[in-house]
PDB file of C-alpha atoms in Angstrom:
ATOM      1  CA  UNK A   1      -0.105   0.021  -0.058  1.00  0.00           C
ATOM      2  CA  UNK A   2       1.246   3.478  -0.849  1.00  0.00           C
ATOM      3  CA  UNK A   3       0.953   6.347   1.641  1.00  0.00           C
ATOM      4  CA  UNK A   4       1.358  10.142   1.465  1.00  0.00           C
ATOM      5  CA  UNK A   5       2.943  12.012   4.387  1.00  0.00           C
ATOM      6  CA  UNK A   6       2.485  15.758   4.431  1.00  0.00           C
ATOM      7  CA  UNK A   7       4.525  17.131   7.368  1.00  0.00           C
ATOM      8  CA  UNK A   8       6.642  20.314   7.334  1.00  0.00           C
ATOM      9  CA  UNK A   9       8.968  19.329  10.174  1.00  0.00           C
ATOM     10  CA  UNK A  10      11.866  17.468   8.440  1.00  0.00           C
ATOM     11  CA  UNK A  11      12.954  15.486  11.365  1.00  0.00           C
ATOM     12  CA  UNK A  12       9.336  14.304  12.190  1.00  0.00           C
ATOM     13  CA  UNK A  13       8.715  13.554   8.475  1.00  0.00           C
ATOM     14  CA  UNK A  14      11.776  11.402   8.206  1.00  0.00           C
ATOM     15  CA  UNK A  15      11.066   9.473  11.293  1.00  0.00           C
ATOM     16  CA  UNK A  16       7.397   8.778  10.180  1.00  0.00           C
ATOM     17  CA  UNK A  17       8.774   7.919   6.657  1.00  0.00           C
ATOM     18  CA  UNK A  18      11.279   5.367   7.907  1.00  0.00           C
ATOM     19  CA  UNK A  19       8.730   3.932  10.395  1.00  0.00           C
ATOM     20  CA  UNK A  20       6.069   3.332   7.782  1.00  0.00           C
ATOM     21  CA  UNK A  21       8.574   1.983   5.286  1.00  0.00           C
ATOM     22  CA  UNK A  22       9.917  -0.400   7.789  1.00  0.00           C
ATOM     23  CA  UNK A  23       6.314  -1.597   8.366  1.00  0.00           C
ATOM     24  CA  UNK A  24       6.128  -2.450   4.645  1.00  0.00           C
ATOM     25  CA  UNK A  25       4.416   0.584   3.166  1.00  0.00           C
ATOM     26  CA  UNK A  26       5.560   2.615   0.192  1.00  0.00           C
ATOM     27  CA  UNK A  27       5.753   6.168   1.388  1.00  0.00           C
ATOM     28  CA  UNK A  28       6.016   9.622  -0.379  1.00  0.00           C
ATOM     29  CA  UNK A  29       6.799  12.717   1.724  1.00  0.00           C
ATOM     30  CA  UNK A  30       6.127  16.414   1.024  1.00  0.00           C
ATOM     31  CA  UNK A  31       6.691  19.328   3.242  1.00  0.00           C
ATOM     32  CA  UNK A  32       4.032  21.915   2.394  1.00  0.00           C
ATOM     33  CA  UNK A  33       0.231  22.344   1.917  1.00  0.00           C
ATOM     34  CA  UNK A  34       0.612  22.999  -1.909  1.00  0.00           C
ATOM     35  CA  UNK A  35       2.913  20.139  -2.207  1.00  0.00           C
ATOM     36  CA  UNK A  36       0.399  17.886  -0.542  1.00  0.00           C
ATOM     37  CA  UNK A  37      -2.277  18.902  -2.830  1.00  0.00           C
ATOM     38  CA  UNK A  38      -0.125  18.504  -5.963  1.00  0.00           C
ATOM     39  CA  UNK A  39       1.138  15.067  -4.771  1.00  0.00           C
ATOM     40  CA  UNK A  40      -2.431  13.643  -4.299  1.00  0.00           C
ATOM     41  CA  UNK A  41      -3.632  15.129  -7.562  1.00  0.00           C
ATOM     42  CA  UNK A  42      -1.005  13.263  -9.540  1.00  0.00           C
ATOM     43  CA  UNK A  43      -0.602  10.054  -7.651  1.00  0.00           C
ATOM     44  CA  UNK A  44      -2.783   7.355  -6.132  1.00  0.00           C
ATOM     45  CA  UNK A  45      -2.576   6.659  -2.412  1.00  0.00           C
ATOM     46  CA  UNK A  46      -4.182   4.315   0.032  1.00  0.00           C
ATOM     47  CA  UNK A  47      -3.948   6.717   3.157  1.00  0.00           C
ATOM     48  CA  UNK A  48      -2.729  10.140   3.834  1.00  0.00           C
ATOM     49  CA  UNK A  49      -0.823  11.295   7.142  1.00  0.00           C
ATOM     50  CA  UNK A  50      -1.453  14.971   7.277  1.00  0.00           C
ATOM     51  CA  UNK A  51      -0.073  17.597   9.564  1.00  0.00           C
ATOM     52  CA  UNK A  52      -2.303  20.354  10.546  1.00  0.00           C
ATOM     53  CA  UNK A  53       0.136  23.265  10.742  1.00  0.00           C
ATOM     54  CA  UNK A  54       1.545  23.438   7.190  1.00  0.00           C
ATOM     55  CA  UNK A  55       2.919  26.458   5.306  1.00  0.00           C
ATOM     56  CA  UNK A  56       1.732  27.479   1.893  1.00  0.00           C
ATOM     57  CA  UNK A  57      -2.008  27.739   2.195  1.00  0.00           C
ATOM     58  CA  UNK A  58      -4.121  29.949   4.409  1.00  0.00           C
ATOM     59  CA  UNK A  59      -5.597  27.160   6.559  1.00  0.00           C
ATOM     60  CA  UNK A  60      -2.614  24.880   6.229  1.00  0.00           C
ATOM     61  CA  UNK A  61      -3.572  21.040   6.646  1.00  0.00           C
ATOM     62  CA  UNK A  62      -7.283  21.942   6.745  1.00  0.00           C
ATOM     63  CA  UNK A  63      -7.091  23.255   3.078  1.00  0.00           C
ATOM     64  CA  UNK A  64      -5.300  20.203   2.002  1.00  0.00           C
ATOM     65  CA  UNK A  65      -7.836  17.910   3.656  1.00  0.00           C
ATOM     66  CA  UNK A  66     -10.682  19.802   2.041  1.00  0.00           C
ATOM     67  CA  UNK A  67      -9.012  19.430  -1.386  1.00  0.00           C
ATOM     68  CA  UNK A  68      -8.436  15.670  -0.786  1.00  0.00           C
ATOM     69  CA  UNK A  69     -12.090  15.314   0.230  1.00  0.00           C
ATOM     70  CA  UNK A  70     -13.108  16.936  -3.117  1.00  0.00           C
ATOM     71  CA  UNK A  71     -11.100  14.415  -4.928  1.00  0.00           C
ATOM     72  CA  UNK A  72     -11.641  11.248  -2.959  1.00  0.00           C
ATOM     73  CA  UNK A  73     -14.453  10.811  -0.278  1.00  0.00           C
ATOM     74  CA  UNK A  74     -13.209   7.454   0.978  1.00  0.00           C
ATOM     75  CA  UNK A  75      -9.432   7.658   1.437  1.00  0.00           C
ATOM     76  CA  UNK A  76      -8.313   7.540   5.104  1.00  0.00           C
ATOM     77  CA  UNK A  77      -6.687  10.640   6.538  1.00  0.00           C
ATOM     78  CA  UNK A  78      -4.751  10.695   9.666  1.00  0.00           C
ATOM     79  CA  UNK A  79      -4.315  14.208  10.999  1.00  0.00           C
ATOM     80  CA  UNK A  80      -1.103  15.194  13.069  1.00  0.00           C
ATOM     81  CA  UNK A  81      -0.936  18.182  15.129  1.00  0.00           C
ATOM     82  CA  UNK A  82       0.711  19.759  18.204  1.00  0.00           C
ATOM     83  CA  UNK A  83      -2.479  21.438  19.247  1.00  0.00           C
ATOM     84  CA  UNK A  84      -4.343  19.379  21.769  1.00  0.00           C
ATOM     85  CA  UNK A  85      -7.694  21.131  22.221  1.00  0.00           C
ATOM     86  CA  UNK A  86     -11.165  19.787  21.831  1.00  0.00           C
ATOM     87  CA  UNK A  87     -11.768  22.577  19.244  1.00  0.00           C
ATOM     88  CA  UNK A  88      -8.814  21.613  17.046  1.00  0.00           C
ATOM     89  CA  UNK A  89      -9.674  18.053  17.200  1.00  0.00           C
ATOM     90  CA  UNK A  90     -13.262  18.785  16.062  1.00  0.00           C
ATOM     91  CA  UNK A  91     -12.180  21.083  13.401  1.00  0.00           C
ATOM     92  CA  UNK A  92      -9.780  18.468  12.020  1.00  0.00           C
ATOM     93  CA  UNK A  93     -12.423  15.880  12.036  1.00  0.00           C
ATOM     94  CA  UNK A  94     -15.042  18.130  10.656  1.00  0.00           C
ATOM     95  CA  UNK A  95     -12.712  19.061   7.813  1.00  0.00           C
ATOM     96  CA  UNK A  96     -12.730  15.397   6.756  1.00  0.00           C
ATOM     97  CA  UNK A  97      -9.951  13.693   8.841  1.00  0.00           C
ATOM     98  CA  UNK A  98     -10.813  10.123   9.925  1.00  0.00           C
ATOM     99  CA  UNK A  99      -8.515  10.140  12.991  1.00  0.00           C
ATOM    100  CA  UNK A 100      -6.412  12.522  14.896  1.00  0.00           C
ATOM    101  CA  UNK A 101      -2.942  11.978  16.628  1.00  0.00           C
ATOM    102  CA  UNK A 102      -1.377  14.600  18.737  1.00  0.00           C
ATOM    103  CA  UNK A 103       2.329  15.286  18.973  1.00  0.00           C
ATOM    104  CA  UNK A 104       4.463  13.980  20.349  1.00  0.00           C
ATOM    105  CA  UNK A 105       3.169  10.508  19.705  1.00  0.00           C
ATOM    106  CA  UNK A 106       4.520   6.936  20.037  1.00  0.00           C
ATOM    107  CA  UNK A 107       5.472   5.410  16.794  1.00  0.00           C
ATOM    108  CA  UNK A 108       3.658   2.048  17.703  1.00  0.00           C
ATOM    109  CA  UNK A 109       0.450   4.092  18.038  1.00  0.00           C
ATOM    110  CA  UNK A 110       0.974   5.809  14.834  1.00  0.00           C
ATOM    111  CA  UNK A 111       1.320   2.298  13.135  1.00  0.00           C
ATOM    112  CA  UNK A 112      -1.748   1.010  15.055  1.00  0.00           C
ATOM    113  CA  UNK A 113      -3.873   4.014  13.792  1.00  0.00           C
ATOM    114  CA  UNK A 114      -2.635   3.431  10.247  1.00  0.00           C
ATOM    115  CA  UNK A 115      -3.555  -0.293  10.349  1.00  0.00           C
ATOM    116  CA  UNK A 116      -6.961   0.566  11.921  1.00  0.00           C
ATOM    117  CA  UNK A 117      -7.726   2.990   9.100  1.00  0.00           C
ATOM    118  CA  UNK A 118      -6.676   0.805   6.245  1.00  0.00           C
ATOM    119  CA  UNK A 119      -8.823  -2.003   7.688  1.00  0.00           C
ATOM    120  CA  UNK A 120     -11.867   0.166   7.624  1.00  0.00           C
ATOM    121  CA  UNK A 121     -11.106   1.586   4.106  1.00  0.00           C
ATOM    122  CA  UNK A 122     -13.020   0.189   1.171  1.00  0.00           C
ATOM    123  CA  UNK A 123      -9.751  -1.356  -0.189  1.00  0.00           C
ATOM    124  CA  UNK A 124      -9.489  -3.554   2.827  1.00  0.00           C
ATOM    125  CA  UNK A 125     -12.664  -5.202   1.331  1.00  0.00           C
ATOM    126  CA  UNK A 126     -10.828  -6.200  -1.795  1.00  0.00           C
ATOM    127  CA  UNK A 127     -11.847  -9.675  -3.102  1.00  0.00           C
ATOM    128  CA  UNK A 128      -9.525 -12.692  -2.404  1.00  0.00           C
ATOM    129  CA  UNK A 129      -6.978 -13.013  -5.330  1.00  0.00           C
ATOM    130  CA  UNK A 130      -6.510 -16.323  -7.117  1.00  0.00           C
ATOM    131  CA  UNK A 131      -3.861 -17.101  -9.809  1.00  0.00           C
ATOM    132  CA  UNK A 132      -2.209 -20.360 -10.758  1.00  0.00           C
ATOM    133  CA  UNK A 133      -3.115 -22.207  -7.601  1.00  0.00           C
ATOM    134  CA  UNK A 134      -1.977 -19.268  -5.282  1.00  0.00           C
ATOM    135  CA  UNK A 135      -4.561 -17.510  -3.137  1.00  0.00           C
ATOM    136  CA  UNK A 136      -3.964 -14.218  -1.509  1.00  0.00           C
ATOM    137  CA  UNK A 137      -6.389 -12.606   0.977  1.00  0.00           C
ATOM    138  CA  UNK A 138      -5.741  -8.911   1.159  1.00  0.00           C
ATOM    139  CA  UNK A 139      -7.859  -8.371   4.158  1.00  0.00           C
ATOM    140  CA  UNK A 140      -5.574 -10.755   6.138  1.00  0.00           C
ATOM    141  CA  UNK A 141      -2.457 -10.325   4.053  1.00  0.00           C
ATOM    142  CA  UNK A 142      -1.941 -14.099   3.950  1.00  0.00           C
ATOM    143  CA  UNK A 143      -0.987 -16.439   0.966  1.00  0.00           C
ATOM    144  CA  UNK A 144      -1.494 -20.073   0.354  1.00  0.00           C
ATOM    145  CA  UNK A 145      -0.599 -22.705  -2.325  1.00  0.00           C
ATOM    146  CA  UNK A 146      -1.919 -26.141  -2.438  1.00  0.00           C
ATOM    147  CA  UNK A 147      -3.318 -25.914   1.047  1.00  0.00           C
ATOM    148  CA  UNK A 148      -0.152 -24.764   2.638  1.00  0.00           C
ATOM    149  CA  UNK A 149       0.407 -21.415   4.269  1.00  0.00           C
ATOM    150  CA  UNK A 150       3.170 -19.192   2.930  1.00  0.00           C
ATOM    151  CA  UNK A 151       4.941 -16.635   5.224  1.00  0.00           C
ATOM    152  CA  UNK A 152       5.784 -13.468   3.351  1.00  0.00           C
ATOM    153  CA  UNK A 153       7.517 -10.267   4.493  1.00  0.00           C
ATOM    154  CA  UNK A 154       5.750  -7.014   4.027  1.00  0.00           C
ATOM    155  CA  UNK A 155       7.715  -6.171   0.788  1.00  0.00           C
ATOM    156  CA  UNK A 156       7.232  -9.771  -0.541  1.00  0.00           C
ATOM    157  CA  UNK A 157       3.509  -9.490   0.005  1.00  0.00           C
ATOM    158  CA  UNK A 158       3.354  -6.135  -1.635  1.00  0.00           C
ATOM    159  CA  UNK A 159       5.163  -7.396  -4.763  1.00  0.00           C
ATOM    160  CA  UNK A 160       2.946 -10.556  -5.025  1.00  0.00           C
ATOM    161  CA  UNK A 161      -0.272  -8.570  -4.521  1.00  0.00           C
ATOM    162  CA  UNK A 162       0.456  -6.245  -7.336  1.00  0.00           C
ATOM    163  CA  UNK A 163       1.431  -9.058  -9.642  1.00  0.00           C
ATOM    164  CA  UNK A 164      -1.784 -10.988  -8.836  1.00  0.00           C
ATOM    165  CA  UNK A 165      -3.859  -7.979  -8.973  1.00  0.00           C
ATOM    166  CA  UNK A 166      -2.649  -7.627 -12.601  1.00  0.00           C
ATOM    167  CA  UNK A 167      -2.506 -11.310 -13.551  1.00  0.00           C
ATOM    168  CA  UNK A 168      -2.215 -11.730 -17.266  1.00  0.00           C
ATOM    169  CA  UNK A 169      -0.210  -8.467 -17.643  1.00  0.00           C
ATOM    170  CA  UNK A 170       3.583  -7.859 -17.838  1.00  0.00           C
ATOM    171  CA  UNK A 171       4.631  -5.566 -14.973  1.00  0.00           C
ATOM    172  CA  UNK A 172       7.746  -3.729 -15.245  1.00  0.00           C
ATOM    173  CA  UNK A 173      10.382  -3.358 -12.461  1.00  0.00           C
ATOM    174  CA  UNK A 174       9.741   0.306 -12.264  1.00  0.00           C
ATOM    175  CA  UNK A 175       5.828  -0.368 -11.766  1.00  0.00           C
ATOM    176  CA  UNK A 176       6.735  -2.703  -8.855  1.00  0.00           C
ATOM    177  CA  UNK A 177       9.158  -0.166  -7.257  1.00  0.00           C
ATOM    178  CA  UNK A 178       6.434   2.540  -7.526  1.00  0.00           C
ATOM    179  CA  UNK A 179       3.918   0.187  -5.812  1.00  0.00           C
ATOM    180  CA  UNK A 180       6.009  -1.646  -3.250  1.00  0.00           C
ATOM    181  CA  UNK A 181       8.583   1.003  -2.318  1.00  0.00           C
ATOM    182  CA  UNK A 182       8.035   4.754  -3.335  1.00  0.00           C
ATOM    183  CA  UNK A 183       8.538   7.242  -6.091  1.00  0.00           C
ATOM    184  CA  UNK A 184      11.840   8.435  -4.561  1.00  0.00           C
ATOM    185  CA  UNK A 185      13.390   5.067  -4.115  1.00  0.00           C
ATOM    186  CA  UNK A 186      17.240   5.052  -4.651  1.00  0.00           C
ATOM    187  CA  UNK A 187      18.319   1.859  -3.312  1.00  0.00           C
ATOM    188  CA  UNK A 188      20.137  -0.924  -5.238  1.00  0.00           C
ATOM    189  CA  UNK A 189      18.942  -1.362  -8.809  1.00  0.00           C
ATOM    190  CA  UNK A 190      18.388  -5.093  -8.610  1.00  0.00           C
ATOM    191  CA  UNK A 191      15.868  -4.978  -5.706  1.00  0.00           C
ATOM    192  CA  UNK A 192      12.936  -6.284  -7.705  1.00  0.00           C
ATOM    193  CA  UNK A 193      14.973  -9.148  -9.157  1.00  0.00           C
ATOM    194  CA  UNK A 194      15.982 -10.058  -5.521  1.00  0.00           C
ATOM    195  CA  UNK A 195      12.375  -9.939  -4.201  1.00  0.00           C
ATOM    196  CA  UNK A 196      11.107 -12.028  -7.149  1.00  0.00           C
ATOM    197  CA  UNK A 197      13.812 -14.684  -6.264  1.00  0.00           C
ATOM    198  CA  UNK A 198      12.666 -14.693  -2.666  1.00  0.00           C
ATOM    199  CA  UNK A 199       8.977 -15.256  -3.840  1.00  0.00           C
ATOM    200  CA  UNK A 200       9.836 -18.001  -6.058  1.00  0.00           C
ATOM    201  CA  UNK A 201      11.727 -19.686  -3.437  1.00  0.00           C
ATOM    202  CA  UNK A 202       8.704 -19.518  -0.989  1.00  0.00           C
ATOM    203  CA  UNK A 203       5.927 -20.279  -3.562  1.00  0.00           C
ATOM    204  CA  UNK A 204       7.503 -23.119  -5.384  1.00  0.00           C
ATOM    205  CA  UNK A 205       8.345 -26.534  -3.911  1.00  0.00           C
ATOM    206  CA  UNK A 206      10.282 -29.138  -5.874  1.00  0.00           C
ATOM    207  CA  UNK A 207       8.055 -30.507  -8.581  1.00  0.00           C
ATOM    208  CA  UNK A 208       5.709 -27.498  -8.775  1.00  0.00           C
ATOM    209  CA  UNK A 209       5.320 -25.248 -11.624  1.00  0.00           C
ATOM    210  CA  UNK A 210       6.961 -21.827 -11.164  1.00  0.00           C
ATOM    211  CA  UNK A 211       4.130 -19.191 -11.362  1.00  0.00           C
ATOM    212  CA  UNK A 212       6.178 -16.033 -11.777  1.00  0.00           C
ATOM    213  CA  UNK A 213       7.400 -15.776 -15.409  1.00  0.00           C
ATOM    214  CA  UNK A 214      10.254 -13.429 -16.406  1.00  0.00           C
ATOM    215  CA  UNK A 215       9.839 -11.491 -19.688  1.00  0.00           C
ATOM    216  CA  UNK A 216      13.345 -10.393 -20.650  1.00  0.00           C
ATOM    217  CA  UNK A 217      13.474  -6.645 -21.223  1.00  0.00           C
ATOM    218  CA  UNK A 218       9.759  -6.189 -20.192  1.00  0.00           C
ATOM    219  CA  UNK A 219       9.230  -7.355 -16.664  1.00  0.00           C
ATOM    220  CA  UNK A 220       7.289 -10.090 -14.869  1.00  0.00           C
ATOM    221  CA  UNK A 221       4.073 -11.930 -15.313  1.00  0.00           C
ATOM    222  CA  UNK A 222       1.741 -14.185 -13.493  1.00  0.00           C
ATOM    223  CA  UNK A 223      -0.770 -15.814 -15.739  1.00  0.00           C
ATOM    224  CA  UNK A 224      -4.466 -15.172 -15.230  1.00  0.00           C
ATOM    225  CA  UNK A 225      -6.687 -18.205 -14.435  1.00  0.00           C
ATOM    226  CA  UNK A 226      -8.764 -19.240 -17.565  1.00  0.00           C
TER     227      UNK A 226
END
């Protein structure tokens, strides 16, 4: 899942980004209200972590929240603020935020709030995915093949989910990086190849057919069931 963090405090933004990334989410970070609006207008996200006190627009995070709600009524918005008054909380919720977290906050609580919001979001009701004998349940983030449970890391799950959601289509490495990591990923170039290898090792026992195909020069493919 891909998250947008809009936070002008660079230190807090980096801590939140690293915490969410370590939990398996792809994370984009921007540092002003206009940048938050622009990012949401050009990218697709599953959840927004939004600071209330942002530069660039008269009402800061409130204006960003209003614009996001104009574009998407359902996406979860977790609002962050240093203002801990009932009036501020009510204003944030009335603007369209789904939850409210007051700074300073514990990172474990941030992750718990994110998980709870994603479970309640429409995407959490996605149907079970089936392809080539593998079953993937997005609501519980579990995978099985031939009746056996397959333990996946957060990144392995994200890669497999995207391939199975697009079964029958060739998916490029850059598409997988955009989905499972983030648009600013600058790590090692063969990260997708590495995770495809991990998945193949977990999904395929001796004698079983390999379900992830490599199309040289194009990307990877899981064939759709007929």
